[in-house]
């Protein structure tokens, strides 16, 4: 299936669509603020797909929603966030809302909980297009909606159906069509293949590839599945406890991961050659009280004396003291085993 869209004028193709620098997100906690995202930096160009991977609770979805301005009340954001050269964090709430939708879109996970069961598919499209493109007439809204649905393989005869009348894969296509109807320049795809069988998953990935080839949005693909990253992404960012600990081209990271956490994730991948399941001892830390220094050091098999004392610098786009060749023998001495064998439960 090939998706066809009318050519869309792209602003500033030479620079990044999205430029994120030292972004931080806090939530109000019972005892102390929870720093769900801590010092994240990356950039995305038109047509580029960045895969964001990591364990549950590491801050992936918070980062995606923080980029779009969809955080709950009580959350705080700091750092730099530029979309097509525009400083988003300096905008008012209303100005930020005007950018979202037609400029920045979100493909939610679990479409059955995101689609209103009392609204027809047509009503979902009408609502979205009325809010974000109020100048469109009723006929134009219908045409735009049908174009998006047809591109995703959903016939016009299903336009007035209810969400429960579709399969899980078809509902996910509707979520993608709702996003594409607004023709955004940047898309956050938050676990778009969750709970789908492998055949439907392959169809969704093919759709995303067609969107990328013909529509050229920058895409942040959030997933737990490293196989999806290998197939669909140009670059990958590995997130742990609110920080991106390693990022780079997919082929380089998969061929030679540098950070111990990335190495452990790669060892956990199941293949036809897997004889024994591998897991990472312990659990991700409580972000309300994260461990000092490198946040992975309580679980790291290569932890050194310096690891719990200082946050590691980024060397070759990897935050790890193992890459620092200037450490003294005392700093590079192994951390006592009893200190690295136990991780605080989240």
GROMACS .gro file of C-alpha atoms in nm:
model
  346
    1UNK     CA    1   0.000   0.000   0.000
    2UNK     CA    2   0.136   0.339  -0.099
    3UNK     CA    3   0.020   0.659   0.068
    4UNK     CA    4  -0.029   0.961  -0.153
    5UNK     CA    5  -0.048   1.317  -0.026
    6UNK     CA    6  -0.043   1.646  -0.207
    7UNK     CA    7   0.297   1.819  -0.195
    8UNK     CA    8   0.327   2.039   0.111
    9UNK     CA    9   0.551   2.341   0.142
   10UNK     CA   10   0.827   2.276   0.394
   11UNK     CA   11   0.984   2.565   0.581
   12UNK     CA   12   1.357   2.566   0.651
   13UNK     CA   13   1.446   2.229   0.502
   14UNK     CA   14   1.816   2.296   0.557
   15UNK     CA   15   1.793   2.306   0.937
   16UNK     CA   16   1.636   2.081   1.197
   17UNK     CA   17   1.258   2.071   1.231
   18UNK     CA   18   1.302   2.017   1.604
   19UNK     CA   19   1.599   2.121   1.816
   20UNK     CA   20   1.598   2.012   2.182
   21UNK     CA   21   1.869   2.122   2.423
   22UNK     CA   22   1.903   2.034   2.791
   23UNK     CA   23   1.528   1.974   2.828
   24UNK     CA   24   1.403   1.894   3.179
   25UNK     CA   25   1.057   1.797   3.301
   26UNK     CA   26   0.946   1.777   3.664
   27UNK     CA   27   0.630   1.643   3.825
   28UNK     CA   28   0.509   1.734   4.172
   29UNK     CA   29   0.586   1.444   4.407
   30UNK     CA   30   0.466   1.353   4.757
   31UNK     CA   31   0.810   1.413   4.911
   32UNK     CA   32   1.012   1.586   4.640
   33UNK     CA   33   0.981   1.687   4.273
   34UNK     CA   34   1.010   1.394   4.033
   35UNK     CA   35   1.254   1.475   3.754
   36UNK     CA   36   1.114   1.255   3.480
   37UNK     CA   37   1.331   1.406   3.203
   38UNK     CA   38   1.677   1.537   3.289
   39UNK     CA   39   1.897   1.725   3.043
   40UNK     CA   40   1.783   1.566   2.714
   41UNK     CA   41   1.927   1.702   2.388
   42UNK     CA   42   1.876   1.598   2.026
   43UNK     CA   43   1.775   1.738   1.686
   44UNK     CA   44   1.552   1.604   1.408
   45UNK     CA   45   1.556   1.699   1.040
   46UNK     CA   46   1.271   1.660   0.786
   47UNK     CA   47   1.206   1.295   0.704
   48UNK     CA   48   1.429   1.168   0.984
   49UNK     CA   49   1.306   0.902   1.229
   50UNK     CA   50   1.456   0.884   1.578
   51UNK     CA   51   1.376   0.576   1.786
   52UNK     CA   52   1.349   0.632   2.161
   53UNK     CA   53   1.394   0.314   2.366
   54UNK     CA   54   1.424   0.223   2.731
   55UNK     CA   55   1.247   0.041   3.013
   56UNK     CA   56   0.901   0.138   3.133
   57UNK     CA   57   0.909   0.442   3.359
   58UNK     CA   58   1.230   0.587   3.217
   59UNK     CA   59   1.058   0.904   3.087
   60UNK     CA   60   0.997   0.824   2.718
   61UNK     CA   61   0.628   0.919   2.705
   62UNK     CA   62   0.686   1.219   2.934
   63UNK     CA   63   0.948   1.345   2.690
   64UNK     CA   64   0.711   1.303   2.396
   65UNK     CA   65   0.429   1.487   2.570
   66UNK     CA   66   0.667   1.754   2.695
   67UNK     CA   67   0.773   1.829   2.338
   68UNK     CA   68   0.407   1.876   2.242
   69UNK     CA   69   0.304   2.074   2.550
   70UNK     CA   70   0.064   1.803   2.669
   71UNK     CA   71   0.191   1.765   3.025
   72UNK     CA   72  -0.057   1.767   3.315
   73UNK     CA   73  -0.100   2.065   3.544
   74UNK     CA   74   0.170   2.084   3.806
   75UNK     CA   75   0.443   1.975   3.564
   76UNK     CA   76   0.733   2.213   3.497
   77UNK     CA   77   0.955   2.234   3.188
   78UNK     CA   78   1.295   2.395   3.147
   79UNK     CA   79   1.563   2.406   2.878
   80UNK     CA   80   1.547   2.496   2.508
   81UNK     CA   81   1.289   2.369   2.261
   82UNK     CA   82   1.283   2.508   1.906
   83UNK     CA   83   1.037   2.399   1.636
   84UNK     CA   84   1.118   2.528   1.286
   85UNK     CA   85   1.331   2.798   1.449
   86UNK     CA   86   1.055   2.905   1.691
   87UNK     CA   87   1.112   2.900   2.067
   88UNK     CA   88   0.819   2.694   2.198
   89UNK     CA   89   0.890   2.734   2.568
   90UNK     CA   90   0.861   3.111   2.531
   91UNK     CA   91   0.509   3.091   2.387
   92UNK     CA   92   0.185   3.142   2.578
   93UNK     CA   93  -0.051   2.848   2.627
   94UNK     CA   94  -0.276   2.963   2.343
   95UNK     CA   95   0.018   3.018   2.107
   96UNK     CA   96   0.151   2.672   2.193
   97UNK     CA   97  -0.188   2.519   2.115
   98UNK     CA   98  -0.187   2.685   1.772
   99UNK     CA   99   0.141   2.507   1.689
  100UNK     CA  100   0.011   2.169   1.802
  101UNK     CA  101  -0.195   1.972   1.551
  102UNK     CA  102  -0.113   2.141   1.222
  103UNK     CA  103   0.255   2.173   1.319
  104UNK     CA  104   0.319   1.896   1.571
  105UNK     CA  105   0.116   1.575   1.597
  106UNK     CA  106   0.085   1.277   1.830
  107UNK     CA  107  -0.006   0.919   1.749
  108UNK     CA  108  -0.133   0.775   2.077
  109UNK     CA  109  -0.085   0.418   2.194
  110UNK     CA  110  -0.393   0.211   2.285
  111UNK     CA  111  -0.638   0.365   2.034
  112UNK     CA  112  -0.941   0.202   2.198
  113UNK     CA  113  -0.893   0.423   2.504
  114UNK     CA  114  -0.818   0.735   2.296
  115UNK     CA  115  -1.112   0.718   2.057
  116UNK     CA  116  -1.446   0.823   2.209
  117UNK     CA  117  -1.675   0.516   2.186
  118UNK     CA  118  -1.983   0.742   2.161
  119UNK     CA  119  -1.849   0.936   1.861
  120UNK     CA  120  -1.842   0.820   1.502
  121UNK     CA  121  -1.512   0.833   1.315
  122UNK     CA  122  -1.652   1.126   1.116
  123UNK     CA  123  -1.713   1.320   1.438
  124UNK     CA  124  -1.354   1.264   1.550
  125UNK     CA  125  -1.224   1.415   1.226
  126UNK     CA  126  -1.469   1.705   1.237
  127UNK     CA  127  -1.366   1.792   1.592
  128UNK     CA  128  -0.993   1.783   1.516
  129UNK     CA  129  -1.017   1.984   1.195
  130UNK     CA  130  -1.257   2.242   1.342
  131UNK     CA  131  -1.018   2.316   1.629
  132UNK     CA  132  -0.692   2.327   1.434
  133UNK     CA  133  -0.808   2.446   1.091
  134UNK     CA  134  -1.124   2.652   1.154
  135UNK     CA  135  -1.117   2.809   0.805
  136UNK     CA  136  -1.206   2.479   0.637
  137UNK     CA  137  -1.567   2.435   0.528
  138UNK     CA  138  -1.769   2.126   0.619
  139UNK     CA  139  -1.714   1.984   0.272
  140UNK     CA  140  -1.340   2.050   0.292
  141UNK     CA  141  -1.320   1.880   0.632
  142UNK     CA  142  -1.495   1.575   0.493
  143UNK     CA  143  -1.265   1.566   0.189
  144UNK     CA  144  -0.953   1.599   0.406
  145UNK     CA  145  -1.074   1.322   0.638
  146UNK     CA  146  -1.160   1.082   0.357
  147UNK     CA  147  -0.823   1.144   0.192
  148UNK     CA  148  -0.643   1.056   0.515
  149UNK     CA  149  -0.854   0.744   0.574
  150UNK     CA  150  -0.817   0.628   0.214
  151UNK     CA  151  -0.441   0.670   0.240
  152UNK     CA  152  -0.443   0.437   0.542
  153UNK     CA  153  -0.651   0.176   0.361
  154UNK     CA  154  -0.987   0.255   0.525
  155UNK     CA  155  -1.274   0.283   0.271
  156UNK     CA  156  -1.515   0.580   0.272
  157UNK     CA  157  -1.799   0.344   0.365
  158UNK     CA  158  -1.653   0.318   0.716
  159UNK     CA  159  -1.645   0.695   0.769
  160UNK     CA  160  -1.954   0.698   0.989
  161UNK     CA  161  -1.871   0.382   1.183
  162UNK     CA  162  -1.801   0.374   1.557
  163UNK     CA  163  -1.458   0.280   1.699
  164UNK     CA  164  -1.580  -0.054   1.841
  165UNK     CA  165  -1.671  -0.165   1.488
  166UNK     CA  166  -1.303  -0.175   1.389
  167UNK     CA  167  -1.025  -0.420   1.471
  168UNK     CA  168  -0.727  -0.310   1.680
  169UNK     CA  169  -0.512  -0.258   1.373
  170UNK     CA  170  -0.782  -0.054   1.198
  171UNK     CA  171  -0.829   0.164   1.506
  172UNK     CA  172  -0.456   0.233   1.508
  173UNK     CA  173  -0.480   0.335   1.142
  174UNK     CA  174  -0.759   0.577   1.236
  175UNK     CA  175  -0.533   0.732   1.502
  176UNK     CA  176  -0.260   0.778   1.240
  177UNK     CA  177  -0.512   0.923   0.992
  178UNK     CA  178  -0.635   1.175   1.253
  179UNK     CA  179  -0.277   1.295   1.293
  180UNK     CA  180  -0.201   1.306   0.921
  181UNK     CA  181  -0.520   1.495   0.837
  182UNK     CA  182  -0.353   1.801   0.992
  183UNK     CA  183  -0.031   1.746   0.794
  184UNK     CA  184   0.215   1.810   1.079
  185UNK     CA  185   0.587   1.866   1.030
  186UNK     CA  186   0.680   1.671   1.344
  187UNK     CA  187   0.511   1.357   1.481
  188UNK     CA  188   0.549   1.175   1.811
  189UNK     CA  189   0.451   0.811   1.758
  190UNK     CA  190   0.404   0.676   2.112
  191UNK     CA  191   0.415   0.295   2.098
  192UNK     CA  192   0.204   0.282   1.778
  193UNK     CA  193   0.227  -0.099   1.754
  194UNK     CA  194   0.146  -0.188   2.118
  195UNK     CA  195  -0.080  -0.495   2.156
  196UNK     CA  196  -0.092  -0.557   1.778
  197UNK     CA  197  -0.003  -0.892   1.621
  198UNK     CA  198   0.311  -0.914   1.410
  199UNK     CA  199   0.128  -0.893   1.076
  200UNK     CA  200  -0.062  -0.577   1.173
  201UNK     CA  201   0.256  -0.439   1.327
  202UNK     CA  202   0.434  -0.486   0.994
  203UNK     CA  203   0.149  -0.304   0.816
  204UNK     CA  204   0.171  -0.007   1.057
  205UNK     CA  205   0.549   0.013   1.008
  206UNK     CA  206   0.500   0.006   0.631
  207UNK     CA  207   0.250   0.290   0.663
  208UNK     CA  208   0.495   0.495   0.870
  209UNK     CA  209   0.766   0.431   0.611
  210UNK     CA  210   0.536   0.551   0.331
  211UNK     CA  211   0.447   0.861   0.532
  212UNK     CA  212   0.813   0.935   0.579
  213UNK     CA  213   0.903   0.886   0.213
  214UNK     CA  214   0.622   1.096   0.067
  215UNK     CA  215   0.526   1.341   0.342
  216UNK     CA  216   0.869   1.389   0.509
  217UNK     CA  217   0.774   1.474   0.868
  218UNK     CA  218   1.034   1.434   1.140
  219UNK     CA  219   0.924   1.143   1.360
  220UNK     CA  220   1.006   1.051   1.720
  221UNK     CA  221   0.918   0.682   1.748
  222UNK     CA  222   0.879   0.569   2.110
  223UNK     CA  223   0.897   0.193   2.155
  224UNK     CA  224   1.022  -0.096   2.366
  225UNK     CA  225   1.087  -0.306   2.057
  226UNK     CA  226   1.445  -0.289   1.932
  227UNK     CA  227   1.343  -0.481   1.621
  228UNK     CA  228   1.111  -0.196   1.522
  229UNK     CA  229   1.396   0.050   1.575
  230UNK     CA  230   1.625  -0.155   1.351
  231UNK     CA  231   1.364  -0.161   1.074
  232UNK     CA  232   1.208   0.185   1.089
  233UNK     CA  233   1.458   0.434   1.236
  234UNK     CA  234   1.762   0.628   1.117
  235UNK     CA  235   1.895   0.699   1.466
  236UNK     CA  236   1.828   0.563   1.812
  237UNK     CA  237   1.837   0.729   2.154
  238UNK     CA  238   1.860   0.506   2.461
  239UNK     CA  239   1.690   0.650   2.768
  240UNK     CA  240   1.748   0.551   3.130
  241UNK     CA  241   1.604   0.720   3.439
  242UNK     CA  242   1.520   1.041   3.256
  243UNK     CA  243   1.848   1.079   3.069
  244UNK     CA  244   1.954   0.984   2.717
  245UNK     CA  245   2.262   0.777   2.790
  246UNK     CA  246   2.354   0.695   2.430
  247UNK     CA  247   2.242   0.804   2.085
  248UNK     CA  248   2.363   0.764   1.730
  249UNK     CA  249   2.293   0.594   1.394
  250UNK     CA  250   2.101   0.270   1.434
  251UNK     CA  251   2.360   0.058   1.255
  252UNK     CA  252   2.645   0.188   1.471
  253UNK     CA  253   2.460   0.149   1.800
  254UNK     CA  254   2.338  -0.202   1.717
  255UNK     CA  255   2.677  -0.314   1.587
  256UNK     CA  256   2.884  -0.168   1.871
  257UNK     CA  257   2.686  -0.031   2.170
  258UNK     CA  258   2.911   0.166   2.405
  259UNK     CA  259   2.699   0.222   2.715
  260UNK     CA  260   2.659  -0.076   2.950
  261UNK     CA  261   2.283  -0.021   2.963
  262UNK     CA  262   2.258  -0.034   2.583
  263UNK     CA  263   2.471  -0.349   2.586
  264UNK     CA  264   2.239  -0.509   2.840
  265UNK     CA  265   1.932  -0.414   2.635
  266UNK     CA  266   2.088  -0.571   2.326
  267UNK     CA  267   2.165  -0.890   2.522
  268UNK     CA  268   1.798  -0.907   2.623
  269UNK     CA  269   1.676  -0.926   2.262
  270UNK     CA  270   1.530  -1.267   2.174
  271UNK     CA  271   1.627  -1.427   1.842
  272UNK     CA  272   1.625  -1.772   1.682
  273UNK     CA  273   1.968  -1.828   1.832
  274UNK     CA  274   1.859  -1.745   2.190
  275UNK     CA  275   1.926  -2.036   2.427
  276UNK     CA  276   1.875  -1.853   2.755
  277UNK     CA  277   1.671  -1.544   2.844
  278UNK     CA  278   1.871  -1.250   2.974
  279UNK     CA  279   1.745  -0.975   3.204
  280UNK     CA  280   1.905  -0.676   3.374
  281UNK     CA  281   1.928  -0.728   3.752
  282UNK     CA  282   1.734  -0.484   3.969
  283UNK     CA  283   1.484  -0.223   3.854
  284UNK     CA  284   1.493   0.138   3.731
  285UNK     CA  285   1.540   0.387   4.017
  286UNK     CA  286   1.281   0.609   4.182
  287UNK     CA  287   1.306   0.938   3.991
  288UNK     CA  288   1.198   1.123   4.303
  289UNK     CA  289   1.523   1.009   4.465
  290UNK     CA  290   1.759   0.894   4.189
  291UNK     CA  291   2.103   0.751   4.270
  292UNK     CA  292   2.393   0.998   4.265
  293UNK     CA  293   2.636   1.018   3.977
  294UNK     CA  294   2.558   0.782   3.691
  295UNK     CA  295   2.202   0.665   3.745
  296UNK     CA  296   2.278   0.321   3.606
  297UNK     CA  297   2.567   0.248   3.841
  298UNK     CA  298   2.367   0.038   4.093
  299UNK     CA  299   2.286  -0.210   3.813
  300UNK     CA  300   2.598  -0.173   3.600
  301UNK     CA  301   2.833  -0.473   3.572
  302UNK     CA  302   3.124  -0.238   3.497
  303UNK     CA  303   3.067   0.026   3.768
  304UNK     CA  304   3.379   0.206   3.891
  305UNK     CA  305   3.458   0.413   4.199
  306UNK     CA  306   3.387   0.740   4.017
  307UNK     CA  307   3.044   0.632   3.890
  308UNK     CA  308   2.839   0.714   4.206
  309UNK     CA  309   3.022   1.044   4.264
  310UNK     CA  310   2.978   1.241   3.938
  311UNK     CA  311   2.747   1.250   3.638
  312UNK     CA  312   2.952   1.120   3.342
  313UNK     CA  313   3.027   1.355   3.053
  314UNK     CA  314   2.897   1.284   2.702
  315UNK     CA  315   3.181   1.122   2.506
  316UNK     CA  316   3.097   1.014   2.149
  317UNK     CA  317   2.729   1.079   2.231
  318UNK     CA  318   2.749   0.833   2.521
  319UNK     CA  319   2.727   0.924   2.890
  320UNK     CA  320   2.963   0.674   3.050
  321UNK     CA  321   3.286   0.698   3.251
  322UNK     CA  322   3.416   0.385   3.076
  323UNK     CA  323   3.492   0.599   2.771
  324UNK     CA  324   3.704   0.849   2.967
  325UNK     CA  325   4.067   0.740   2.918
  326UNK     CA  326   4.200   1.008   3.154
  327UNK     CA  327   4.067   0.855   3.479
  328UNK     CA  328   4.311   0.785   3.757
  329UNK     CA  329   4.363   0.426   3.879
  330UNK     CA  330   4.168   0.510   4.195
  331UNK     CA  331   3.867   0.645   4.000
  332UNK     CA  332   3.865   0.353   3.756
  333UNK     CA  333   3.890   0.085   4.025
  334UNK     CA  334   3.588  -0.150   4.027
  335UNK     CA  335   3.307  -0.069   4.266
  336UNK     CA  336   3.257  -0.334   4.536
  337UNK     CA  337   3.029  -0.608   4.407
  338UNK     CA  338   2.775  -0.580   4.686
  339UNK     CA  339   2.714  -0.218   4.585
  340UNK     CA  340   2.631  -0.299   4.224
  341UNK     CA  341   2.427  -0.617   4.275
  342UNK     CA  342   2.127  -0.443   4.433
  343UNK     CA  343   1.913  -0.175   4.270
  344UNK     CA  344   1.648   0.028   4.446
  345UNK     CA  345   1.302  -0.083   4.343
  346UNK     CA  346   1.106   0.188   4.166
   0.00000   0.00000   0.00000
